[in-house]
Structures are given as C-alpha cells and as structure tokens.
Amino acid sequence: QITLKESGPTLVRPTQTLTLTCTFSGFSLSTSGVGVGWIRQPPGEALEWLALLYGDDSKRYSPSLKNRFTINKDTSKNQAVLTIINMDPGDTATYYCAHLSIKVVMGAISHAFDVWGQGTMVTVSP
Amino acid sequence: DVQMTQSPSSLSASVGDRVTITCRASENVYKYLNWYQQRPGKAPSLLIYAASTLQSGVPSRFSGGGSGTDFTLTINGLQPEDFATYYCQQNNKIPQTFGQGTKVEV
C-alpha cells in the first residue's frame, strides 16, 4: 500500500525559504519507472502542477516557477524534498505530494498521480 | 504551457442524473489526459487516466472519452458522494497542467 505525507512549516515570512518534506512508503524512489510529484492549490483555487522527481533522479519543473523551486530525494529515508526560495504571499497554498504512476496504455506512456498525500497548508505572511 | 479549459465551471444536478463535463486543451495532447475528483477539504483522487481508462477501485458509473483536444468525463447516475470538484490534467507536455475545475453541486 502506497502512502505519502507532507510536512513542514505552516507559516513563513516573505523572502524566506520554505522546505517541505514528503515522506512515503510502499515504493522506492531508487529505480526508474517511479516518480513523485508536487502540486499546490491556493485557497479556493485550482490545482497547479509544480514539479516531478523520477527515481533515476531526473527532474522536471514548471517554467513559471522561475528557478525558485528545487526538488531532491533522500532514498535512505524514503523522502522527497521541495525547496522554495524567496517566498511570496502568492505562494500561500496547500502543497501536495503525490505518487506518479507510469503506465503503458495502448503503446503510449501515461503519467498520472494515483496516490496523494493529505496536503499541508502553508501561509506566507509578514 | 498547454491551457486546459473545463466547462462548465459549475453545475447543479440531482442524485441519479447523468452529468457530462468537458475539457479542452489548447493543443493536441493525444490521449494523455487524466481526470481527478476532489471532495471538500480532501486531496484529489485519480478517476481516469489515458483519457478513458478507469483507475482501479473507481465505480463504473464514471467514464471518460475523447482524444486530441476535446475530452469528456461522464457520470451515469450521480450519487451523493459524487458532489465534488473535478479536474482534468494533461500529461503530454511539461508542465502537466490542470484545468480550472468543475464543481458539481446539488
């Protein structure tokens, strides 16, 4: 059974750095064909895709993040870590990590987030 | 970025109704399209991937269709637990963008 849980501060000040940890079980992020994604959701708004980390340590980021976001893994701890520098009130959101399911469907490789963490709310305020 | 536009943004329905939500991509995403359900205060859950493949454990009243730029999510026989917000997501290009959501209300 796959589970994920996000942890980190609930309140940060503008310009500070935020570090969120996703601790997971039921899979290993040390092999290819596996991944963890980060998604956020401002209060009352839609989901926003942020980044992907694959088991082979390759990474994909949303270009709109303007190099503020970094994702890394600690395989020994079964963790994926999201770091955001220069936090802004516009970064206030619930942050989710999710297991990336990679499947071959009719000859094509499909990606989907099949298991999600509960989310952690982060507020950016002076 | 690939823009995903859902319609309607919200709809009112009753238990037992058939509901259809549309998702349109700003460019061809082939069948790289997922649907998620999000209940209030909860994390999203995967309903359908690859446009039409039902995720394990999801009731068969949910179905998905389409390819290219136009996709649909249909719920046949709406149940009380189906009142929620639904999101489409393309996974053809990075960033793997979501639609703005469709809220299904009583």
PDB file of C-alpha atoms in Angstrom:
ATOM      1  CA  GLN A   1       0.000   0.000   0.000  1.00  0.00           C
ATOM      2  CA  ILE A   2       1.396   3.364  -1.025  1.00  0.00           C
ATOM      3  CA  THR A   3       1.123   6.303   1.350  1.00  0.00           C
ATOM      4  CA  LEU A   4       2.594   9.789   1.332  1.00  0.00           C
ATOM      5  CA  LYS A   5       2.606  12.569   3.904  1.00  0.00           C
ATOM      6  CA  GLU A   6       3.800  16.146   3.614  1.00  0.00           C
ATOM      7  CA  SER A   7       5.455  18.002   6.478  1.00  0.00           C
ATOM      8  CA  GLY A   8       6.917  21.437   7.022  1.00  0.00           C
ATOM      9  CA  PRO A   9       6.181  24.863   8.463  1.00  0.00           C
ATOM     10  CA  THR A  10       2.682  26.263   8.294  1.00  0.00           C
ATOM     11  CA  LEU A  11       3.779  29.908   8.342  1.00  0.00           C
ATOM     12  CA  VAL A  12       6.711  31.539   6.602  1.00  0.00           C
ATOM     13  CA  ARG A  13       7.693  35.169   6.143  1.00  0.00           C
ATOM     14  CA  PRO A  14       8.102  36.812   2.739  1.00  0.00           C
ATOM     15  CA  THR A  15      11.588  36.299   1.248  1.00  0.00           C
ATOM     16  CA  GLN A  16      12.222  33.259   3.460  1.00  0.00           C
ATOM     17  CA  THR A  17      12.993  29.779   2.139  1.00  0.00           C
ATOM     18  CA  LEU A  18      10.427  27.013   2.528  1.00  0.00           C
ATOM     19  CA  THR A  19      11.385  23.366   2.802  1.00  0.00           C
ATOM     20  CA  LEU A  20       8.658  20.746   2.542  1.00  0.00           C
ATOM     21  CA  THR A  21       9.280  17.053   3.046  1.00  0.00           C
ATOM     22  CA  CYS A  22       7.240  14.253   1.523  1.00  0.00           C
ATOM     23  CA  THR A  23       7.702  11.019   3.443  1.00  0.00           C
ATOM     24  CA  PHE A  24       6.384   7.995   1.625  1.00  0.00           C
ATOM     25  CA  SER A  25       6.055   4.238   1.951  1.00  0.00           C
ATOM     26  CA  GLY A  26       5.078   1.392  -0.309  1.00  0.00           C
ATOM     27  CA  PHE A  27       7.539   2.180  -3.076  1.00  0.00           C
ATOM     28  CA  SER A  28      11.165   3.135  -3.577  1.00  0.00           C
ATOM     29  CA  LEU A  29      12.403   6.224  -5.366  1.00  0.00           C
ATOM     30  CA  SER A  30      15.653   4.499  -6.285  1.00  0.00           C
ATOM     31  CA  THR A  31      14.524   2.863  -9.516  1.00  0.00           C
ATOM     32  CA  SER A  32      13.396   4.141 -12.870  1.00  0.00           C
ATOM     33  CA  GLY A  33       9.725   3.986 -13.723  1.00  0.00           C
ATOM     34  CA  VAL A  34       8.786   5.630 -10.443  1.00  0.00           C
ATOM     35  CA  GLY A  35       8.201   9.248  -9.515  1.00  0.00           C
ATOM     36  CA  VAL A  36       6.902  11.771  -7.034  1.00  0.00           C
ATOM     37  CA  GLY A  37       5.198  14.998  -7.984  1.00  0.00           C
ATOM     38  CA  TRP A  38       4.460  18.254  -6.179  1.00  0.00           C
ATOM     39  CA  ILE A  39       1.208  20.099  -6.745  1.00  0.00           C
ATOM     40  CA  ARG A  40      -0.214  23.106  -4.929  1.00  0.00           C
ATOM     41  CA  GLN A  41      -3.636  24.675  -4.520  1.00  0.00           C
ATOM     42  CA  PRO A  42      -4.202  28.253  -3.330  1.00  0.00           C
ATOM     43  CA  PRO A  43      -7.285  28.646  -1.127  1.00  0.00           C
ATOM     44  CA  GLY A  44     -10.423  28.340  -3.241  1.00  0.00           C
ATOM     45  CA  GLU A  45      -8.457  27.942  -6.442  1.00  0.00           C
ATOM     46  CA  ALA A  46      -7.427  25.240  -8.873  1.00  0.00           C
ATOM     47  CA  LEU A  47      -4.583  22.772  -8.724  1.00  0.00           C
ATOM     48  CA  GLU A  48      -1.186  23.890 -10.002  1.00  0.00           C
ATOM     49  CA  TRP A  49       1.435  21.390 -11.193  1.00  0.00           C
ATOM     50  CA  LEU A  50       4.861  22.289  -9.800  1.00  0.00           C
ATOM     51  CA  ALA A  51       7.478  19.620 -10.366  1.00  0.00           C
ATOM     52  CA  LEU A  52       8.308  15.938 -10.869  1.00  0.00           C
ATOM     53  CA  LEU A  53      11.132  13.844  -9.486  1.00  0.00           C
ATOM     54  CA  TYR A  54      11.846  10.462 -11.041  1.00  0.00           C
ATOM     55  CA  GLY A  55      13.597   7.507  -9.489  1.00  0.00           C
ATOM     56  CA  ASP A  56      16.571   7.954 -11.824  1.00  0.00           C
ATOM     57  CA  ASP A  57      16.934  11.433 -10.234  1.00  0.00           C
ATOM     58  CA  SER A  58      15.782  13.295 -13.324  1.00  0.00           C
ATOM     59  CA  LYS A  59      13.628  16.311 -12.583  1.00  0.00           C
ATOM     60  CA  ARG A  60      11.050  18.394 -14.335  1.00  0.00           C
ATOM     61  CA  TYR A  61       9.889  21.842 -13.246  1.00  0.00           C
ATOM     62  CA  SER A  62       7.159  24.203 -14.272  1.00  0.00           C
ATOM     63  CA  PRO A  63       8.848  27.037 -16.210  1.00  0.00           C
ATOM     64  CA  SER A  64       6.626  29.563 -14.446  1.00  0.00           C
ATOM     65  CA  LEU A  65       8.419  28.830 -11.165  1.00  0.00           C
ATOM     66  CA  LYS A  66      11.337  30.894 -12.396  1.00  0.00           C
ATOM     67  CA  ASN A  67      14.079  28.768 -10.839  1.00  0.00           C
ATOM     68  CA  ARG A  68      12.767  29.257  -7.302  1.00  0.00           C
ATOM     69  CA  PHE A  69      11.852  25.621  -6.780  1.00  0.00           C
ATOM     70  CA  THR A  70      14.173  22.651  -6.276  1.00  0.00           C
ATOM     71  CA  ILE A  71      13.266  19.017  -5.651  1.00  0.00           C
ATOM     72  CA  ASN A  72      15.571  16.364  -4.253  1.00  0.00           C
ATOM     73  CA  LYS A  73      15.275  12.924  -2.768  1.00  0.00           C
ATOM     74  CA  ASP A  74      16.719  11.074   0.174  1.00  0.00           C
ATOM     75  CA  THR A  75      16.365   7.452  -0.846  1.00  0.00           C
ATOM     76  CA  SER A  76      17.535   6.100   2.514  1.00  0.00           C
ATOM     77  CA  LYS A  77      14.730   7.965   4.290  1.00  0.00           C
ATOM     78  CA  ASN A  78      12.096   7.460   1.579  1.00  0.00           C
ATOM     79  CA  GLN A  79      11.664  11.201   1.263  1.00  0.00           C
ATOM     80  CA  ALA A  80      11.259  13.772  -1.476  1.00  0.00           C
ATOM     81  CA  VAL A  81      12.051  17.359  -0.547  1.00  0.00           C
ATOM     82  CA  LEU A  82      10.722  20.528  -2.153  1.00  0.00           C
ATOM     83  CA  THR A  83      12.603  23.761  -1.512  1.00  0.00           C
ATOM     84  CA  ILE A  84      11.208  27.157  -2.496  1.00  0.00           C
ATOM     85  CA  ILE A  85      13.328  30.263  -2.148  1.00  0.00           C
ATOM     86  CA  ASN A  86      12.150  33.846  -1.834  1.00  0.00           C
ATOM     87  CA  MET A  87       8.637  33.023  -0.669  1.00  0.00           C
ATOM     88  CA  ASP A  88       5.883  35.475  -1.545  1.00  0.00           C
ATOM     89  CA  PRO A  89       2.290  35.824  -0.309  1.00  0.00           C
ATOM     90  CA  GLY A  90       1.251  34.484  -3.711  1.00  0.00           C
ATOM     91  CA  ASP A  91       2.812  31.153  -2.686  1.00  0.00           C
ATOM     92  CA  THR A  92       0.196  30.688   0.028  1.00  0.00           C
ATOM     93  CA  ALA A  93      -1.410  27.332  -0.752  1.00  0.00           C
ATOM     94  CA  THR A  94      -1.942  23.749   0.254  1.00  0.00           C
ATOM     95  CA  TYR A  95       1.019  21.769  -1.014  1.00  0.00           C
ATOM     96  CA  TYR A  96       0.545  18.144  -2.032  1.00  0.00           C
ATOM     97  CA  CYS A  97       2.989  15.451  -2.946  1.00  0.00           C
ATOM     98  CA  ALA A  98       1.755  12.504  -4.972  1.00  0.00           C
ATOM     99  CA  HIS A  99       2.959   9.167  -6.306  1.00  0.00           C
ATOM    100  CA  LEU A 100       3.432   9.195 -10.055  1.00  0.00           C
ATOM    101  CA  SER A 101       2.046   6.144 -11.766  1.00  0.00           C
ATOM    102  CA  ILE A 102       3.768   5.454 -15.066  1.00  0.00           C
ATOM    103  CA  LYS A 103       1.866   3.015 -17.253  1.00  0.00           C
ATOM    104  CA  VAL A 104       1.941   1.881 -20.836  1.00  0.00           C
ATOM    105  CA  VAL A 105      -1.518   2.275 -22.279  1.00  0.00           C
ATOM    106  CA  MET A 106      -2.098   1.318 -25.900  1.00  0.00           C
ATOM    107  CA  GLY A 107       1.600   1.707 -26.628  1.00  0.00           C
ATOM    108  CA  ALA A 108       1.889   5.140 -25.027  1.00  0.00           C
ATOM    109  CA  ILE A 109       3.441   6.042 -21.671  1.00  0.00           C
ATOM    110  CA  SER A 110       0.834   7.617 -19.429  1.00  0.00           C
ATOM    111  CA  HIS A 111       1.629   9.578 -16.264  1.00  0.00           C
ATOM    112  CA  ALA A 112      -0.940  10.087 -13.516  1.00  0.00           C
ATOM    113  CA  PHE A 113      -0.891  10.891  -9.817  1.00  0.00           C
ATOM    114  CA  ASP A 114      -2.600   7.831  -8.381  1.00  0.00           C
ATOM    115  CA  VAL A 115      -1.963   8.333  -4.665  1.00  0.00           C
ATOM    116  CA  TRP A 116      -1.821  11.715  -2.940  1.00  0.00           C
ATOM    117  CA  GLY A 117      -0.678  12.918   0.433  1.00  0.00           C
ATOM    118  CA  GLN A 118      -3.156  14.728   2.670  1.00  0.00           C
ATOM    119  CA  GLY A 119      -1.603  18.090   1.857  1.00  0.00           C
ATOM    120  CA  THR A 120      -0.041  20.738   4.060  1.00  0.00           C
ATOM    121  CA  MET A 121      -1.223  24.342   4.206  1.00  0.00           C
ATOM    122  CA  VAL A 122       1.498  26.980   4.010  1.00  0.00           C
ATOM    123  CA  THR A 123       0.742  30.640   4.654  1.00  0.00           C
ATOM    124  CA  VAL A 124       3.153  33.376   3.627  1.00  0.00           C
ATOM    125  CA  SER A 125       2.635  36.477   5.732  1.00  0.00           C
ATOM    126  CA  PRO A 126       4.793  39.171   7.352  1.00  0.00           C
TER     127      PRO A 126
ATOM    128  CA  ASP B   1       2.125  25.948 -21.413  1.00  0.00           C
ATOM    129  CA  VAL B   2      -0.824  23.833 -22.573  1.00  0.00           C
ATOM    130  CA  GLN B   3      -4.001  25.554 -21.389  1.00  0.00           C
ATOM    131  CA  MET B   4      -6.784  23.274 -20.164  1.00  0.00           C
ATOM    132  CA  THR B   5     -10.267  24.755 -20.173  1.00  0.00           C
ATOM    133  CA  GLN B   6     -13.132  22.981 -18.467  1.00  0.00           C
ATOM    134  CA  SER B   7     -16.817  23.647 -18.959  1.00  0.00           C
ATOM    135  CA  PRO B   8     -18.967  24.349 -17.231  1.00  0.00           C
ATOM    136  CA  SER B   9     -17.181  25.849 -14.209  1.00  0.00           C
ATOM    137  CA  SER B  10     -20.037  24.637 -12.042  1.00  0.00           C
ATOM    138  CA  LEU B  11     -23.282  22.768 -12.478  1.00  0.00           C
ATOM    139  CA  SER B  12     -26.279  21.824 -10.421  1.00  0.00           C
ATOM    140  CA  ALA B  13     -27.526  18.275 -10.551  1.00  0.00           C
ATOM    141  CA  SER B  14     -29.596  15.761  -8.628  1.00  0.00           C
ATOM    142  CA  VAL B  15     -28.957  12.246  -7.452  1.00  0.00           C
ATOM    143  CA  GLY B  16     -29.472   9.871 -10.362  1.00  0.00           C
ATOM    144  CA  ASP B  17     -28.669  12.433 -13.051  1.00  0.00           C
ATOM    145  CA  ARG B  18     -26.263  11.899 -15.896  1.00  0.00           C
ATOM    146  CA  VAL B  19     -23.566  14.574 -15.838  1.00  0.00           C
ATOM    147  CA  THR B  20     -21.011  15.418 -18.520  1.00  0.00           C
ATOM    148  CA  ILE B  21     -18.003  17.683 -18.034  1.00  0.00           C
ATOM    149  CA  THR B  22     -15.904  18.876 -20.943  1.00  0.00           C
ATOM    150  CA  CYS B  23     -12.185  19.612 -21.027  1.00  0.00           C
ATOM    151  CA  ARG B  24     -10.490  21.315 -23.965  1.00  0.00           C
ATOM    152  CA  ALA B  25      -6.750  21.541 -24.491  1.00  0.00           C
ATOM    153  CA  SER B  26      -5.082  24.453 -26.273  1.00  0.00           C
ATOM    154  CA  GLU B  27      -3.102  21.977 -28.389  1.00  0.00           C
ATOM    155  CA  ASN B  28      -3.131  18.292 -29.209  1.00  0.00           C
ATOM    156  CA  VAL B  29      -2.463  16.166 -26.112  1.00  0.00           C
ATOM    157  CA  TYR B  30      -3.373  12.886 -27.849  1.00  0.00           C
ATOM    158  CA  LYS B  31      -4.847  10.688 -25.097  1.00  0.00           C
ATOM    159  CA  TYR B  32      -2.568  11.967 -22.343  1.00  0.00           C
ATOM    160  CA  LEU B  33      -5.426  13.176 -20.210  1.00  0.00           C
ATOM    161  CA  ASN B  34      -6.356  12.387 -16.614  1.00  0.00           C
ATOM    162  CA  TRP B  35      -9.416  13.173 -14.513  1.00  0.00           C
ATOM    163  CA  TYR B  36      -9.417  13.728 -10.749  1.00  0.00           C
ATOM    164  CA  GLN B  37     -12.126  14.169  -8.149  1.00  0.00           C
ATOM    165  CA  GLN B  38     -11.637  16.420  -5.145  1.00  0.00           C
ATOM    166  CA  ARG B  39     -14.083  16.435  -2.270  1.00  0.00           C
ATOM    167  CA  PRO B  40     -14.144  19.493   0.039  1.00  0.00           C
ATOM    168  CA  GLY B  41     -11.147  19.603   2.356  1.00  0.00           C
ATOM    169  CA  LYS B  42      -9.607  16.478   0.830  1.00  0.00           C
ATOM    170  CA  ALA B  43      -6.801  15.678  -1.531  1.00  0.00           C
ATOM    171  CA  PRO B  44      -7.675  14.895  -5.144  1.00  0.00           C
ATOM    172  CA  SER B  45      -8.108  11.284  -6.188  1.00  0.00           C
ATOM    173  CA  LEU B  46      -7.488   9.777  -9.611  1.00  0.00           C
ATOM    174  CA  LEU B  47     -10.579   8.686 -11.543  1.00  0.00           C
ATOM    175  CA  ILE B  48      -9.443   8.136 -15.112  1.00  0.00           C
ATOM    176  CA  TYR B  49      -6.114   8.118 -16.903  1.00  0.00           C
ATOM    177  CA  ALA B  50      -5.162   7.922 -20.573  1.00  0.00           C
ATOM    178  CA  ALA B  51      -8.454   9.663 -21.360  1.00  0.00           C
ATOM    179  CA  SER B  52     -10.660   6.620 -20.888  1.00  0.00           C
ATOM    180  CA  THR B  53      -9.046   4.039 -18.577  1.00  0.00           C
ATOM    181  CA  LEU B  54     -10.807   3.717 -15.232  1.00  0.00           C
ATOM    182  CA  GLN B  55      -8.483   3.731 -12.239  1.00  0.00           C
ATOM    183  CA  SER B  56      -8.721   0.622 -10.094  1.00  0.00           C
ATOM    184  CA  GLY B  57     -11.468   0.897  -7.492  1.00  0.00           C
ATOM    185  CA  VAL B  58     -13.353   3.700  -9.216  1.00  0.00           C
ATOM    186  CA  PRO B  59     -17.060   2.959  -9.794  1.00  0.00           C
ATOM    187  CA  SER B  60     -18.076   2.114 -13.337  1.00  0.00           C
ATOM    188  CA  ARG B  61     -20.584   4.995 -13.435  1.00  0.00           C
ATOM    189  CA  PHE B  62     -17.561   7.166 -14.252  1.00  0.00           C
ATOM    190  CA  SER B  63     -16.345   7.150 -17.836  1.00  0.00           C
ATOM    191  CA  GLY B  64     -14.023   9.242 -19.939  1.00  0.00           C
ATOM    192  CA  GLY B  65     -13.677   9.848 -23.644  1.00  0.00           C
ATOM    193  CA  GLY B  66     -12.035  11.942 -26.280  1.00  0.00           C
ATOM    194  CA  SER B  67      -8.626  12.481 -27.785  1.00  0.00           C
ATOM    195  CA  GLY B  68      -6.599  15.299 -29.279  1.00  0.00           C
ATOM    196  CA  THR B  69      -8.025  18.486 -27.815  1.00  0.00           C
ATOM    197  CA  ASP B  70     -11.536  17.562 -26.657  1.00  0.00           C
ATOM    198  CA  PHE B  71     -12.354  15.300 -23.753  1.00  0.00           C
ATOM    199  CA  THR B  72     -15.337  14.404 -21.617  1.00  0.00           C
ATOM    200  CA  LEU B  73     -15.963  12.984 -18.170  1.00  0.00           C
ATOM    201  CA  THR B  74     -19.407  11.430 -17.724  1.00  0.00           C
ATOM    202  CA  ILE B  75     -21.051  10.305 -14.521  1.00  0.00           C
ATOM    203  CA  ASN B  76     -24.013   7.995 -15.131  1.00  0.00           C
ATOM    204  CA  GLY B  77     -26.365   8.008 -12.178  1.00  0.00           C
ATOM    205  CA  LEU B  78     -24.936  10.668  -9.870  1.00  0.00           C
ATOM    206  CA  GLN B  79     -24.535   9.516  -6.271  1.00  0.00           C
ATOM    207  CA  PRO B  80     -24.428  11.702  -3.140  1.00  0.00           C
ATOM    208  CA  GLU B  81     -20.694  11.127  -2.762  1.00  0.00           C
ATOM    209  CA  ASP B  82     -20.093  12.437  -6.299  1.00  0.00           C
ATOM    210  CA  PHE B  83     -20.828  16.032  -5.373  1.00  0.00           C
ATOM    211  CA  ALA B  84     -17.307  17.380  -5.630  1.00  0.00           C
ATOM    212  CA  THR B  85     -14.954  19.309  -7.890  1.00  0.00           C
ATOM    213  CA  TYR B  86     -13.467  17.594 -10.932  1.00  0.00           C
ATOM    214  CA  TYR B  87     -10.193  18.454 -12.631  1.00  0.00           C
ATOM    215  CA  CYS B  88      -8.680  17.372 -15.924  1.00  0.00           C
ATOM    216  CA  GLN B  89      -4.906  17.246 -16.366  1.00  0.00           C
ATOM    217  CA  GLN B  90      -2.792  16.785 -19.469  1.00  0.00           C
ATOM    218  CA  ASN B  91       0.443  14.836 -19.224  1.00  0.00           C
ATOM    219  CA  ASN B  92       1.694  15.273 -22.773  1.00  0.00           C
ATOM    220  CA  LYS B  93       3.976  18.217 -22.035  1.00  0.00           C
ATOM    221  CA  ILE B  94       5.746  19.813 -19.098  1.00  0.00           C
ATOM    222  CA  PRO B  95       4.218  21.487 -17.149  1.00  0.00           C
ATOM    223  CA  GLN B  96       1.455  18.889 -16.883  1.00  0.00           C
ATOM    224  CA  THR B  97      -1.274  21.467 -16.460  1.00  0.00           C
ATOM    225  CA  PHE B  98      -4.646  21.135 -14.794  1.00  0.00           C
ATOM    226  CA  GLY B  99      -7.954  22.619 -15.796  1.00  0.00           C
ATOM    227  CA  GLN B 100      -9.625  25.199 -13.587  1.00  0.00           C
ATOM    228  CA  GLY B 101     -12.079  22.672 -12.185  1.00  0.00           C
ATOM    229  CA  THR B 102     -15.798  21.927 -12.438  1.00  0.00           C
ATOM    230  CA  LYS B 103     -17.827  21.968  -9.259  1.00  0.00           C
ATOM    231  CA  VAL B 104     -20.795  19.586  -9.212  1.00  0.00           C
ATOM    232  CA  GLU B 105     -23.380  20.833  -6.730  1.00  0.00           C
ATOM    233  CA  VAL B 106     -26.796  19.766  -5.564  1.00  0.00           C
TER     234      VAL B 106
END
